[in-house]
Coordinates of C-alpha atoms in Angstrom, one line a residue:
E21 CA 50.6 -16.1 -47.6
Q22 CA 47.3 -15.9 -47.1
G23 CA 46.4 -18.6 -49.9
T24 CA 45.1 -19.0 -53.5
V25 CA 42.8 -16.2 -53.4
K26 CA 40.4 -16.3 -58.3
A27 CA 39.9 -13.3 -59.5
E28 CA 38.3 -12.2 -62.5
H29 CA 40.8 -10.5 -63.9
V30 CA 44.1 -10.2 -63.0
V31 CA 45.7 -6.3 -63.5
N32 CA 49.5 -5.7 -63.2
C33 CA 49.9 -2.1 -62.0
G34 CA 52.7 -3.0 -59.4
G35 CA 55.9 -0.5 -59.6
L36 CA 59.1 -1.4 -59.0
W37 CA 58.0 -5.0 -57.9
A38 CA 56.2 -5.0 -61.3
R39 CA 58.3 -7.1 -62.6
E40 CA 58.4 -10.4 -60.0
I41 CA 54.3 -9.7 -60.1
G42 CA 55.2 -11.0 -64.1
R43 CA 57.8 -13.7 -63.3
M44 CA 54.5 -15.3 -60.3
V45 CA 52.6 -15.2 -64.7
G46 CA 55.5 -16.5 -66.6
V47 CA 56.7 -13.0 -67.8
E48 CA 59.5 -11.4 -68.4
L49 CA 58.7 -7.4 -67.9
P50 CA 60.9 -4.8 -69.7
V51 CA 61.1 -3.0 -67.7
L52 CA 64.2 -1.6 -65.0
A53 CA 63.9 1.0 -62.3
M54 CA 67.4 4.1 -62.6
E55 CA 68.0 6.1 -60.2
H56 CA 66.8 9.7 -60.6
M57 CA 67.8 12.9 -59.0
Y58 CA 65.8 16.1 -59.0
L59 CA 66.5 19.1 -55.7
L60 CA 64.1 21.9 -54.3
T61 CA 64.9 24.6 -53.1
E62 CA 64.9 27.5 -50.5
P63 CA 61.9 29.6 -51.0
M64 CA 63.0 32.1 -53.7
P65 CA 62.2 35.5 -53.6
E66 CA 61.9 35.5 -58.3
V67 CA 59.5 33.4 -57.8
E68 CA 57.1 34.7 -55.3
E69 CA 57.5 38.8 -56.9
F70 CA 56.0 36.2 -60.0
N71 CA 52.7 34.5 -58.2
K72 CA 52.8 38.1 -57.2
S73 CA 52.3 40.4 -60.7
T74 CA 50.5 37.8 -62.9
G75 CA 48.6 35.4 -60.4
R76 CA 50.4 32.8 -61.5
E77 CA 52.5 30.0 -61.7
M78 CA 56.4 29.5 -63.0
I79 CA 56.2 27.7 -66.4
G80 CA 57.4 24.6 -66.9
V81 CA 61.1 24.0 -68.5
L82 CA 63.0 21.4 -70.4
D83 CA 66.4 22.1 -70.5
F84 CA 67.9 20.0 -73.2
K85 CA 71.3 21.1 -73.2
G86 CA 71.5 21.0 -69.9
E87 CA 69.8 17.8 -69.3
I88 CA 67.5 19.0 -67.1
Y89 CA 63.3 19.8 -66.1
T90 CA 62.6 22.8 -64.4
R91 CA 58.5 23.6 -61.6
Q92 CA 57.9 25.5 -59.0
E93 CA 57.1 23.4 -55.7
R94 CA 55.8 25.8 -52.8
N95 CA 57.3 28.5 -53.3
G96 CA 60.6 27.4 -54.6
I97 CA 62.0 25.7 -58.1
L98 CA 62.3 21.8 -58.1
L99 CA 65.0 20.9 -60.2
G100 CA 65.8 17.3 -62.1
T101 CA 68.1 16.1 -64.1
Y102 CA 68.2 12.8 -66.9
E103 CA 72.3 12.8 -66.5
K104 CA 73.8 10.5 -69.0
A105 CA 75.8 9.1 -66.5
C106 CA 72.6 7.3 -65.2
K107 CA 72.5 5.0 -62.4
P108 CA 69.9 1.8 -62.5
W109 CA 68.9 0.6 -59.5
S110 CA 67.9 -2.8 -58.8
P111 CA 68.2 -4.6 -62.1
V112 CA 67.4 -8.1 -61.4
N113 CA 65.4 -8.3 -58.2
T114 CA 63.5 -5.9 -56.8
P115 CA 63.4 -6.3 -52.1
W116 CA 59.9 -7.4 -51.1
D117 CA 60.7 -4.8 -47.9
F118 CA 62.2 -1.8 -49.6
G119 CA 59.3 0.5 -48.6
H120 CA 60.1 3.7 -50.9
E121 CA 63.3 4.7 -49.0
L122 CA 64.8 6.9 -50.2
L123 CA 68.6 6.7 -52.0
P124 CA 71.6 8.1 -50.7
P125 CA 72.1 11.2 -53.2
D126 CA 75.0 11.5 -55.8
L127 CA 74.9 15.5 -56.8
D128 CA 78.5 14.0 -58.9
R129 CA 77.0 12.7 -61.4
I130 CA 74.5 15.5 -62.3
A131 CA 76.6 18.0 -61.4
P132 CA 78.1 19.0 -65.2
S133 CA 74.1 19.5 -65.5
L134 CA 73.5 21.6 -62.2
E135 CA 77.0 23.6 -64.0
I136 CA 74.7 24.7 -67.0
G137 CA 71.5 24.7 -65.0
F138 CA 72.3 27.5 -62.9
K139 CA 74.4 28.5 -65.7
H140 CA 70.8 29.0 -68.0
F141 CA 68.9 29.9 -65.1
P142 CA 71.2 32.7 -62.1
G143 CA 68.0 32.5 -60.0
I144 CA 68.4 29.1 -58.8
E145 CA 72.2 29.2 -58.2
K146 CA 72.3 32.2 -56.0
A147 CA 68.7 30.6 -53.7
G148 CA 69.6 27.9 -50.8
I149 CA 68.5 24.6 -52.0
K150 CA 66.0 22.6 -49.2
Q151 CA 67.0 19.1 -50.1
I152 CA 67.8 16.1 -52.6
I153 CA 65.6 14.0 -53.2
N154 CA 67.4 10.6 -55.2
G155 CA 64.7 7.3 -56.1
P156 CA 63.5 4.9 -58.4
F157 CA 61.9 4.9 -60.6
T158 CA 60.4 2.2 -62.7
F159 CA 60.5 2.5 -67.2
A160 CA 60.2 0.0 -70.1
L161 CA 62.9 0.3 -73.3
D162 CA 60.8 3.2 -74.6
G163 CA 60.3 4.8 -71.9
N164 CA 56.3 4.1 -73.2
P165 CA 54.4 3.0 -70.4
L166 CA 52.9 -1.3 -70.9
V167 CA 49.5 -1.5 -70.9
G168 CA 47.3 -3.7 -72.0
P169 CA 45.7 -7.9 -72.0
V170 CA 48.9 -10.0 -71.8
Q171 CA 49.1 -12.5 -74.8
G172 CA 49.2 -16.6 -73.7
L173 CA 47.2 -15.5 -70.2
T174 CA 43.6 -14.6 -69.3
N175 CA 42.2 -11.7 -67.9
F176 CA 45.9 -10.4 -66.9
W177 CA 46.7 -6.8 -67.2
C178 CA 49.2 -4.7 -67.0
A179 CA 49.5 -0.6 -65.5
C180 CA 53.0 -0.3 -64.7
A181 CA 56.5 1.4 -66.2
V182 CA 54.5 4.4 -66.1
M183 CA 57.8 6.8 -65.3
A184 CA 55.3 10.2 -65.6
G185 CA 52.7 9.3 -63.0
F186 CA 51.4 12.3 -62.3
S187 CA 50.8 13.5 -66.2
Q188 CA 50.3 9.7 -67.8
G189 CA 48.2 7.3 -64.7
G190 CA 45.3 9.5 -66.2
G191 CA 45.4 8.1 -69.4
V192 CA 46.6 4.9 -69.0
G193 CA 43.7 4.1 -66.2
L194 CA 40.8 5.7 -68.2
A195 CA 42.3 3.1 -71.5
L196 CA 42.8 0.4 -69.3
S197 CA 38.9 0.9 -67.6
N198 CA 37.3 1.1 -71.6
W199 CA 39.1 -2.5 -72.7
M200 CA 38.3 -4.7 -69.6
V201 CA 34.6 -3.3 -69.9
H202 CA 34.9 -3.1 -73.9
G203 CA 37.2 -4.6 -75.1
D204 CA 39.2 -1.8 -76.8
P205 CA 41.0 1.3 -75.1
G206 CA 39.3 4.5 -77.9
F207 CA 42.3 4.8 -78.5
D208 CA 45.3 4.6 -80.8
V209 CA 47.8 3.3 -77.3
W210 CA 50.1 0.8 -80.1
G211 CA 53.1 3.1 -78.3
M212 CA 51.8 1.7 -74.9
D213 CA 50.5 -1.4 -75.5
V214 CA 52.2 -4.5 -73.8
T215 CA 52.5 -7.0 -76.4
R216 CA 54.5 -4.6 -78.4
F217 CA 57.7 -6.2 -77.3
G218 CA 59.2 -9.5 -78.6
E219 CA 61.0 -13.0 -76.3
W220 CA 64.1 -10.5 -77.4
A221 CA 63.1 -7.9 -74.4
G222 CA 65.3 -9.8 -71.7
L223 CA 66.3 -8.3 -68.8
R224 CA 69.9 -8.3 -69.9
Y225 CA 68.7 -6.6 -73.4
T226 CA 65.9 -4.4 -71.1
N227 CA 68.2 -3.3 -68.5
A228 CA 70.5 -1.7 -71.6
K229 CA 68.0 0.0 -73.7
V230 CA 66.3 1.8 -71.1
R231 CA 70.2 3.0 -69.6
E232 CA 70.3 5.0 -73.1
N233 CA 66.7 5.8 -73.2
Y234 CA 66.7 7.3 -69.9
S235 CA 70.9 9.1 -70.8
R236 CA 68.7 10.2 -74.0
R237 CA 65.9 11.5 -72.4
F238 CA 66.4 14.8 -73.6
S239 CA 68.2 14.1 -76.3
I240 CA 66.5 15.4 -80.2
R241 CA 65.7 11.6 -81.9
F242 CA 65.9 12.6 -85.6
P243 CA 64.7 10.9 -88.4
N244 CA 65.8 7.1 -89.4
E245 CA 68.3 7.3 -86.6
E246 CA 69.4 3.9 -85.4
L247 CA 70.5 3.6 -81.9
P248 CA 73.1 1.2 -81.2
A249 CA 72.3 -1.3 -77.6
A250 CA 72.6 -3.9 -76.7
R251 CA 72.7 -4.8 -80.8
P252 CA 73.0 -7.2 -82.6
A253 CA 70.4 -9.1 -80.8
Q254 CA 68.6 -10.7 -83.5
T255 CA 70.2 -12.1 -86.8
T256 CA 69.9 -13.4 -89.6
P257 CA 72.8 -16.3 -91.6
L258 CA 73.4 -12.9 -94.4
Y259 CA 73.2 -11.0 -91.0
D260 CA 77.3 -11.1 -92.3
T261 CA 76.8 -11.1 -95.8
M262 CA 75.0 -8.2 -95.6
L263 CA 77.7 -6.0 -93.7
A264 CA 80.3 -7.8 -95.8
S265 CA 78.3 -6.2 -98.6
N266 CA 78.1 -2.1 -97.0
A267 CA 74.8 -2.5 -95.1
V268 CA 73.7 0.1 -93.1
M269 CA 71.3 -2.3 -90.1
G270 CA 68.9 -1.6 -88.6
D271 CA 66.5 -2.5 -85.6
S272 CA 63.1 -4.1 -86.7
W273 CA 62.4 -6.1 -83.9
G274 CA 65.0 -7.1 -82.9
L275 CA 66.1 -7.9 -85.7
E276 CA 69.0 -6.8 -87.6
T277 CA 67.4 -5.5 -91.0
P278 CA 69.6 -4.3 -93.7
L279 CA 68.0 -0.6 -94.6
W280 CA 70.5 0.1 -97.2
F281 CA 73.7 -0.2 -99.2
A282 CA 76.7 2.0 -98.7
P283 CA 78.7 3.1 -102.1
E284 CA 82.0 1.1 -102.4
G285 CA 84.3 3.0 -99.8
K286 CA 82.3 4.6 -98.0
E287 CA 81.2 4.4 -94.4
P288 CA 77.8 2.1 -94.0
R289 CA 76.3 4.4 -92.2
D290 CA 73.9 6.9 -91.2
I291 CA 73.9 10.3 -90.8
V292 CA 70.9 12.3 -89.8
S293 CA 69.7 14.9 -90.2
F294 CA 66.2 16.9 -90.5
H295 CA 67.7 17.6 -93.6
R296 CA 67.6 14.8 -96.0
S297 CA 70.6 11.7 -94.5
N298 CA 73.6 10.4 -97.0
D299 CA 70.9 7.6 -97.8
F300 CA 69.1 10.1 -99.9
G301 CA 71.0 9.1 -103.6
P302 CA 72.3 6.0 -103.0
I303 CA 69.2 4.4 -102.0
G304 CA 67.2 6.6 -104.7
E305 CA 69.9 4.2 -106.9
E306 CA 68.0 0.8 -105.5
V307 CA 65.1 2.0 -106.2
R308 CA 65.0 2.8 -109.8
A309 CA 67.9 -0.2 -110.5
T310 CA 64.9 -3.0 -109.0
R311 CA 62.2 -0.8 -110.7
E312 CA 64.5 -0.9 -114.7
R313 CA 66.3 -4.3 -113.3
V314 CA 66.2 -6.4 -110.6
G315 CA 66.8 -6.3 -107.2
V316 CA 66.7 -8.9 -104.1
T317 CA 66.4 -7.5 -100.9
E318 CA 65.9 -9.7 -97.2
I319 CA 62.6 -9.7 -95.5
A320 CA 62.6 -12.2 -92.8
N321 CA 61.4 -9.5 -91.3
F322 CA 58.0 -10.0 -92.1
A323 CA 55.0 -12.0 -89.9
K324 CA 55.3 -15.0 -90.2
Y325 CA 52.2 -18.3 -89.2
E326 CA 50.2 -21.6 -89.9
V327 CA 47.2 -21.7 -89.0
S328 CA 45.9 -25.3 -89.8
G329 CA 43.2 -27.7 -88.9
P330 CA 39.5 -28.7 -89.6
A331 CA 38.2 -25.9 -89.8
A332 CA 41.0 -23.5 -90.4
E333 CA 39.1 -22.1 -92.7
D334 CA 35.5 -21.1 -91.7
F335 CA 38.5 -19.1 -87.9
L336 CA 40.1 -17.1 -91.1
N337 CA 36.9 -16.2 -92.3
R338 CA 35.5 -15.3 -89.3
L339 CA 38.3 -12.7 -88.7
M340 CA 39.7 -11.8 -92.3
T341 CA 37.5 -8.8 -94.1
N342 CA 38.1 -11.0 -97.2
R343 CA 37.2 -14.4 -98.6
M344 CA 39.7 -16.9 -98.2
P345 CA 41.7 -18.3 -101.1
K346 CA 41.4 -20.9 -103.7
T347 CA 43.9 -23.6 -102.6
R348 CA 47.6 -22.5 -103.9
R349 CA 45.7 -18.8 -103.9
I350 CA 46.5 -15.6 -102.4
V351 CA 44.4 -12.7 -100.9
L352 CA 45.1 -9.5 -99.4
T353 CA 43.0 -8.6 -96.0
P354 CA 42.6 -6.3 -93.6
M355 CA 41.7 -7.7 -90.4
L356 CA 38.6 -5.4 -87.9
N357 CA 38.2 -6.1 -83.9
E358 CA 34.4 -5.6 -82.7
F359 CA 33.8 -1.5 -83.7
G360 CA 34.5 -1.7 -86.5
K361 CA 38.0 -0.4 -87.0
L362 CA 41.5 -1.9 -88.7
I363 CA 43.0 -3.9 -86.3
G364 CA 45.7 -5.6 -89.0
D365 CA 46.8 -6.4 -92.7
F366 CA 47.6 -9.2 -93.9
T367 CA 48.8 -11.7 -97.1
I368 CA 46.9 -15.1 -96.7
A369 CA 47.6 -18.2 -98.9
K370 CA 46.0 -21.7 -98.9
A371 CA 49.1 -23.6 -99.2
A372 CA 46.1 -26.9 -98.4
E373 CA 42.2 -28.0 -97.7
D374 CA 43.4 -27.4 -94.1
R375 CA 46.5 -24.9 -93.8
F376 CA 47.1 -21.5 -94.5
M377 CA 49.7 -19.6 -94.2
I378 CA 49.9 -15.8 -93.3
W379 CA 52.3 -12.8 -93.5
G380 CA 51.9 -9.7 -91.4
S381 CA 54.1 -6.8 -89.6
S382 CA 56.3 -8.1 -88.1
A383 CA 56.4 -6.3 -84.5
A384 CA 53.0 -6.6 -84.2
Q385 CA 53.4 -9.6 -83.4
K386 CA 52.6 -10.8 -80.4
Y387 CA 49.3 -8.2 -81.1
H388 CA 47.6 -10.0 -83.2
M389 CA 48.3 -13.7 -82.1
R390 CA 46.6 -12.5 -78.9
W391 CA 43.8 -11.4 -81.1
F392 CA 44.1 -14.8 -82.4
E393 CA 44.1 -16.8 -79.7
K394 CA 41.0 -14.4 -78.0
H395 CA 38.9 -16.3 -81.4
L396 CA 39.5 -19.9 -81.8
P397 CA 37.4 -22.5 -80.6
K398 CA 37.5 -24.4 -77.6
D399 CA 37.1 -27.7 -79.3
G400 CA 41.0 -27.8 -81.4
T401 CA 40.0 -27.3 -84.8
V402 CA 42.0 -24.9 -85.4
R403 CA 46.2 -24.2 -84.8
I404 CA 48.0 -21.6 -85.7
H405 CA 51.5 -21.1 -84.7
R406 CA 54.0 -18.0 -84.7
F407 CA 57.7 -18.7 -86.7
D408 CA 59.1 -15.5 -86.0
Q409 CA 62.5 -16.6 -87.1
T410 CA 62.5 -19.9 -87.5
L411 CA 61.4 -19.5 -91.3
V412 CA 62.5 -15.9 -93.2
G413 CA 62.5 -15.0 -96.3
L414 CA 63.4 -13.2 -99.4
S415 CA 62.1 -11.1 -102.4
I416 CA 63.6 -10.7 -105.4
A417 CA 61.6 -7.8 -107.8
G418 CA 62.0 -6.0 -111.0
P419 CA 61.1 -6.3 -115.2
K420 CA 63.5 -9.2 -115.0
S421 CA 62.3 -11.5 -112.1
R422 CA 60.4 -13.9 -113.8
D423 CA 64.0 -15.0 -115.4
L424 CA 65.8 -14.4 -112.7
L425 CA 63.3 -16.6 -111.1
Q426 CA 63.8 -19.2 -114.2
K427 CA 67.6 -19.7 -114.0
L428 CA 67.2 -21.1 -109.7
V429 CA 64.1 -22.9 -109.8
D430 CA 63.5 -26.8 -112.6
V431 CA 59.3 -25.8 -112.9
D432 CA 58.2 -23.5 -115.6
V433 CA 57.7 -19.7 -113.8
S434 CA 56.2 -17.9 -117.0
T435 CA 52.4 -15.6 -116.1
K436 CA 50.2 -18.9 -117.4
A437 CA 51.6 -21.7 -115.5
F438 CA 52.5 -18.7 -111.8
R439 CA 50.2 -16.0 -111.8
F440 CA 49.7 -13.0 -110.0
M441 CA 48.8 -13.9 -106.2
D442 CA 49.5 -17.6 -107.0
F443 CA 51.3 -19.3 -104.0
R444 CA 54.2 -22.3 -104.3
E445 CA 55.8 -24.9 -102.7
M446 CA 59.5 -25.7 -104.9
A447 CA 63.1 -26.2 -104.9
V448 CA 64.9 -23.4 -105.5
G449 CA 68.9 -23.2 -105.8
G450 CA 67.9 -26.5 -104.7
A451 CA 66.2 -25.7 -101.3
P452 CA 62.7 -27.0 -100.5
C453 CA 61.8 -23.4 -99.9
M454 CA 57.9 -21.6 -100.6
V455 CA 57.1 -18.4 -103.5
N456 CA 54.3 -16.4 -103.5
R457 CA 53.9 -14.1 -106.6
I458 CA 54.2 -10.6 -104.9
T459 CA 55.4 -8.5 -103.4
Y460 CA 55.0 -5.4 -101.4
T461 CA 57.9 -3.2 -104.2
G462 CA 54.9 -3.7 -106.0
D463 CA 56.9 -4.7 -109.5
L464 CA 56.8 -8.5 -111.3
G465 CA 58.7 -10.6 -108.5
Y466 CA 58.4 -13.1 -105.6
E467 CA 58.5 -13.6 -102.2
I468 CA 61.5 -16.7 -101.5
W469 CA 60.6 -18.5 -98.2
M470 CA 62.6 -20.8 -96.0
A471 CA 64.4 -22.7 -93.3
P472 CA 67.3 -20.1 -92.2
A473 CA 69.6 -23.4 -92.8
Y474 CA 68.9 -22.8 -96.7
E475 CA 69.3 -19.1 -96.5
R476 CA 73.2 -19.1 -97.5
L477 CA 72.5 -20.9 -100.6
V478 CA 69.0 -19.1 -101.8
Y479 CA 70.2 -15.4 -102.2
K480 CA 74.5 -16.4 -103.3
A481 CA 72.3 -18.9 -106.5
I482 CA 70.4 -15.6 -106.9
K483 CA 73.1 -13.8 -106.6
D484 CA 74.7 -16.0 -109.0
A485 CA 72.4 -16.1 -111.6
G486 CA 70.9 -12.6 -111.1
E487 CA 74.1 -11.2 -112.4
E488 CA 73.6 -11.0 -115.8
F489 CA 70.5 -9.0 -115.0
G490 CA 71.8 -6.5 -113.6
L491 CA 70.7 -7.6 -109.9
V492 CA 71.2 -5.3 -106.9
D493 CA 70.9 -5.3 -103.4
F494 CA 68.0 -3.5 -102.1
G495 CA 67.2 -2.4 -98.3
M496 CA 64.0 -1.4 -95.9
R497 CA 63.7 1.7 -96.7
A498 CA 63.7 1.6 -100.8
L499 CA 61.5 -1.5 -100.7
L500 CA 58.9 1.2 -98.1
S501 CA 59.7 3.3 -100.9
M502 CA 58.8 1.9 -103.3
R503 CA 55.8 0.4 -101.6
L504 CA 54.7 4.3 -101.4
E505 CA 54.8 5.0 -104.4
K506 CA 52.8 2.6 -105.6
N507 CA 50.2 3.8 -102.5
F508 CA 50.4 0.1 -100.8
P509 CA 49.4 1.2 -97.1
T510 CA 50.7 -0.5 -94.1
W511 CA 49.4 -1.2 -90.2
F512 CA 49.9 1.2 -87.9
R513 CA 51.7 3.7 -89.8
E514 CA 48.0 4.8 -92.9
L515 CA 46.5 2.5 -91.6
R516 CA 45.9 1.9 -87.2
P517 CA 42.5 1.1 -85.2
I518 CA 41.6 4.7 -85.2
Y519 CA 40.3 4.3 -89.2
G520 CA 37.3 2.2 -90.8
P521 CA 38.1 0.5 -93.5
F522 CA 36.6 2.4 -95.8
E523 CA 38.3 5.3 -94.5
G524 CA 41.5 3.6 -94.9
A525 CA 40.7 3.6 -99.1
M526 CA 40.7 -0.6 -98.4
D527 CA 37.5 -0.9 -100.3
R528 CA 37.9 -3.7 -102.6
F529 CA 38.9 -5.6 -99.4
I530 CA 36.0 -5.4 -97.5
K531 CA 33.1 -8.5 -98.9
L532 CA 30.5 -7.3 -96.5
E533 CA 28.1 -10.0 -98.3
K534 CA 31.0 -12.8 -97.6
N535 CA 29.2 -13.5 -94.0
D536 CA 29.7 -12.0 -90.1
F537 CA 33.0 -11.5 -89.9
I538 CA 33.9 -9.3 -86.9
G539 CA 33.5 -5.4 -87.0
R540 CA 31.3 -6.7 -90.4
E541 CA 28.2 -4.3 -89.0
A542 CA 30.4 -1.1 -88.0
A543 CA 32.3 -1.8 -90.8
A544 CA 28.3 -1.8 -93.0
K545 CA 27.6 1.2 -91.0
E546 CA 30.7 3.1 -92.9
Q547 CA 29.5 2.2 -95.7
A548 CA 26.2 3.6 -96.0
E549 CA 26.9 6.6 -94.3
G550 CA 30.7 7.5 -96.2
P551 CA 33.1 7.2 -94.1
K552 CA 34.4 10.8 -92.4
L553 CA 37.8 10.1 -93.7
R554 CA 39.4 9.0 -96.7
R555 CA 43.3 7.9 -97.4
V556 CA 45.0 9.3 -100.4
S557 CA 48.7 9.5 -101.7
F558 CA 50.4 12.8 -102.0
I559 CA 53.1 14.3 -104.0
V560 CA 55.4 15.9 -101.4
D561 CA 57.6 19.3 -103.1
A562 CA 60.4 19.3 -101.1
A563 CA 63.7 19.9 -101.6
D564 CA 66.0 19.2 -99.2
A565 CA 63.9 17.0 -96.8
D566 CA 60.9 14.5 -96.9
V567 CA 57.8 13.6 -94.6
M568 CA 58.5 11.8 -92.1
G569 CA 54.8 10.4 -90.9
D570 CA 52.5 12.4 -88.4
E571 CA 52.6 16.0 -90.1
P572 CA 49.7 18.6 -90.3
I573 CA 49.1 19.1 -94.2
W574 CA 47.5 22.4 -95.2
A575 CA 45.7 22.3 -98.1
K576 CA 43.4 25.3 -99.3
V577 CA 40.4 24.0 -101.7
S578 CA 38.7 25.6 -104.1
K579 CA 34.8 26.0 -103.7
D580 CA 33.9 24.0 -107.1
Y581 CA 37.0 21.7 -106.7
G582 CA 39.0 21.8 -108.8
T583 CA 42.2 23.9 -108.0
V584 CA 44.9 23.3 -104.8
E585 CA 46.7 25.7 -103.6
K586 CA 49.2 23.8 -101.6
P587 CA 51.0 26.7 -99.5
H588 CA 54.3 26.5 -97.8
G589 CA 55.7 22.9 -99.4
Y590 CA 53.4 20.4 -98.8
G591 CA 51.5 18.0 -100.7
A592 CA 47.9 18.7 -100.8
P593 CA 45.3 15.4 -102.0
R594 CA 44.6 15.7 -105.7
F595 CA 41.3 15.7 -108.6
D596 CA 39.5 15.2 -111.6
K597 CA 37.5 17.8 -113.1
G598 CA 34.4 16.4 -111.1
G599 CA 35.8 16.6 -107.7
K600 CA 36.7 13.0 -107.8
E601 CA 40.0 12.0 -105.4
I602 CA 42.3 10.7 -108.2
R603 CA 44.0 7.9 -106.1
G604 CA 45.9 4.2 -106.7
S605 CA 48.6 4.3 -109.6
K606 CA 47.2 7.6 -111.2
A607 CA 48.3 9.7 -107.7
A608 CA 51.2 8.1 -107.4
E609 CA 52.2 9.2 -111.5
G610 CA 55.6 10.7 -111.2
A611 CA 56.6 10.3 -107.3
S612 CA 59.6 9.5 -107.7
A613 CA 60.3 12.7 -106.5
V614 CA 59.8 10.7 -103.4
R615 CA 62.6 8.0 -102.9
G616 CA 64.7 7.6 -100.2

C-alpha cells in the first residue's frame, strides 16, 4: 500500500508468510506450516534440587519412542511432541491478519506420545501442567531451511522454513550474509540451498511431504530407505515397464528411477537396516552380468542442458576448468567458484560449431542454472536450455555393448569409427538419438539420449537385440557401485564446494594454462602450495554392513608410510613403497567386495 519500493536486495524471511511473499515474484516455495504442541509444567522439586546440587540446568532429551523432546523451562520442564497424527495449518494460504495467536490445544491428538513420555519421565506425570501451547511453524519438505538466491531472479534471497529458530537462525544468518557480501556462503550448505527442489515440488507435493517429514521427525532414517509420500510425482515412459520387471523404484529429484531389480518371485521392496539389506545380492548379480556381458539402465535422472550461440564456446571456457572439445568429441570437466572450490562436474559434447550438449547432476539443475545465468553475456550471444524430462536416456555397458549397439544402428560403430569420448547423432532402433561413447560404469559402453516419445521404442530394440548377449537390466545402485569401483567421483558426494580441484584429485581435468577461467587463480595457488587434503579410494573390509558416506575413518600410519593399520574394520589409504598413495584403477583392484 506504500507503492513500489526499489532495493538492491530483497530477502524473503517471511516465516509463516514466506510462501505468500514468494508468490509475489512468481515463486511457489515448498514450505508448509504445521500445528505444533508443547506443554509447560509447574515448578518441579526434582528440577530445583538438580539445579541446586549441580549448578547446572537439566539436560535436553530426545525420546524417539515417545516422539517427544524435553528441556528445562524456568523451574519446570517443557515437553513437546512430533506426533504421527500431525495436522497442517492453513495449507493453501496464510491469512495476512494472523497475529501469532495460539491455536486451540488438542491433547487427544498427542495423548499417545504423552502416555509414553509420562512412563519414561515419572516426575513430569506428577507435575501440574501450567500451560499448553499450540502454534504453527514452518517446514520445507525435508525439514531443512530454504536459504540462498532464487534462480531466475536478481538479488532475491530466501531465509525461510527455519523451523528451529533458536538453534538454526544464527547459522542461516551467517551463511546468507556471507553469500550476499562475498558471493559464497562460506560452508557446504547444499542441504539448505533453496535450489535443491525442482518445479515438481508444488503445493500438493509439499503438503504431503511436509506431513510425512513431521510425523517421522523422531523416526530413524535407514540407509537406502525410500519414503512413499507424494509418489510417483514424475515418471518416464518406461515406468510401468520397470515395475513389470520387478524394479524397486526410488525418488531421484522427484523422478521415479529404477534402483535395483528383485529376483523373479520376490517382492520388489527394500528391507531396510543398518546391516546389508536384501538388495545386496541382486545388485551384485547386476554388476557381475554387466562387467562380464552387457547391461542396460535408465539414465533419465541425469541433468541435461544445451548451450548454443556464437559465444557459446567462450562462455563454457570461462566457466569450466577443462578445454572445450572439438566437434563431435566429449570432455569431462569440473566447474569452480571464484574461490577455487568445486561447484560442479560435467560431461560436455560439442554437437556443432555453436552448439554444446552438457550432462551433470540431476539434483543440482537449478543450482547450476543459477550459476550459468549469473554469468551469461548480456548481449544474447549465448543461449542455455535445460531439458529436464524432455530428454531421457538409456545406457548400455559391458564388453558386449558394442556388438549390441551395432545391431541397432545403420552406421559403423567400430573402435576406429566411433572412438572413446566421441559424440554422434544417429538413429538407434529407428529412433533419432544422440549417443555418447562413454559410461559411468567405467566399462565399454554408450549413453543413448532421445525424446521421451522414443524411449519405449529404443528400450524394446535394446532388449530384443540384447537377448543373444545375455543382456540384463541394472539399476542406479549398481551404477553407483560400479562408478566407485572405477574411482569415479560424483558432485555433492565426493566433490563438494568445500574442496579444491586438486584436493578432489581432478588434476587431469584442470588446464591452468588455457585461459582465465573462474577460480583459476585460487586453483593455481592450491596446486603450487600442494593440496591439504586428497581424495583417495578405500577398500572396506566388511562382513554384513557397508559404509554410507561421511563415516569417520581411523588410520594409524607408520612413519615410513609403508604400512597401514586398519582398526575397527574400516579401510585406509594404500601406499606404494615410496610412500605415494595408490589411486585409480590400481586402488580399485579387488573392490568387488563393495558391490551393493
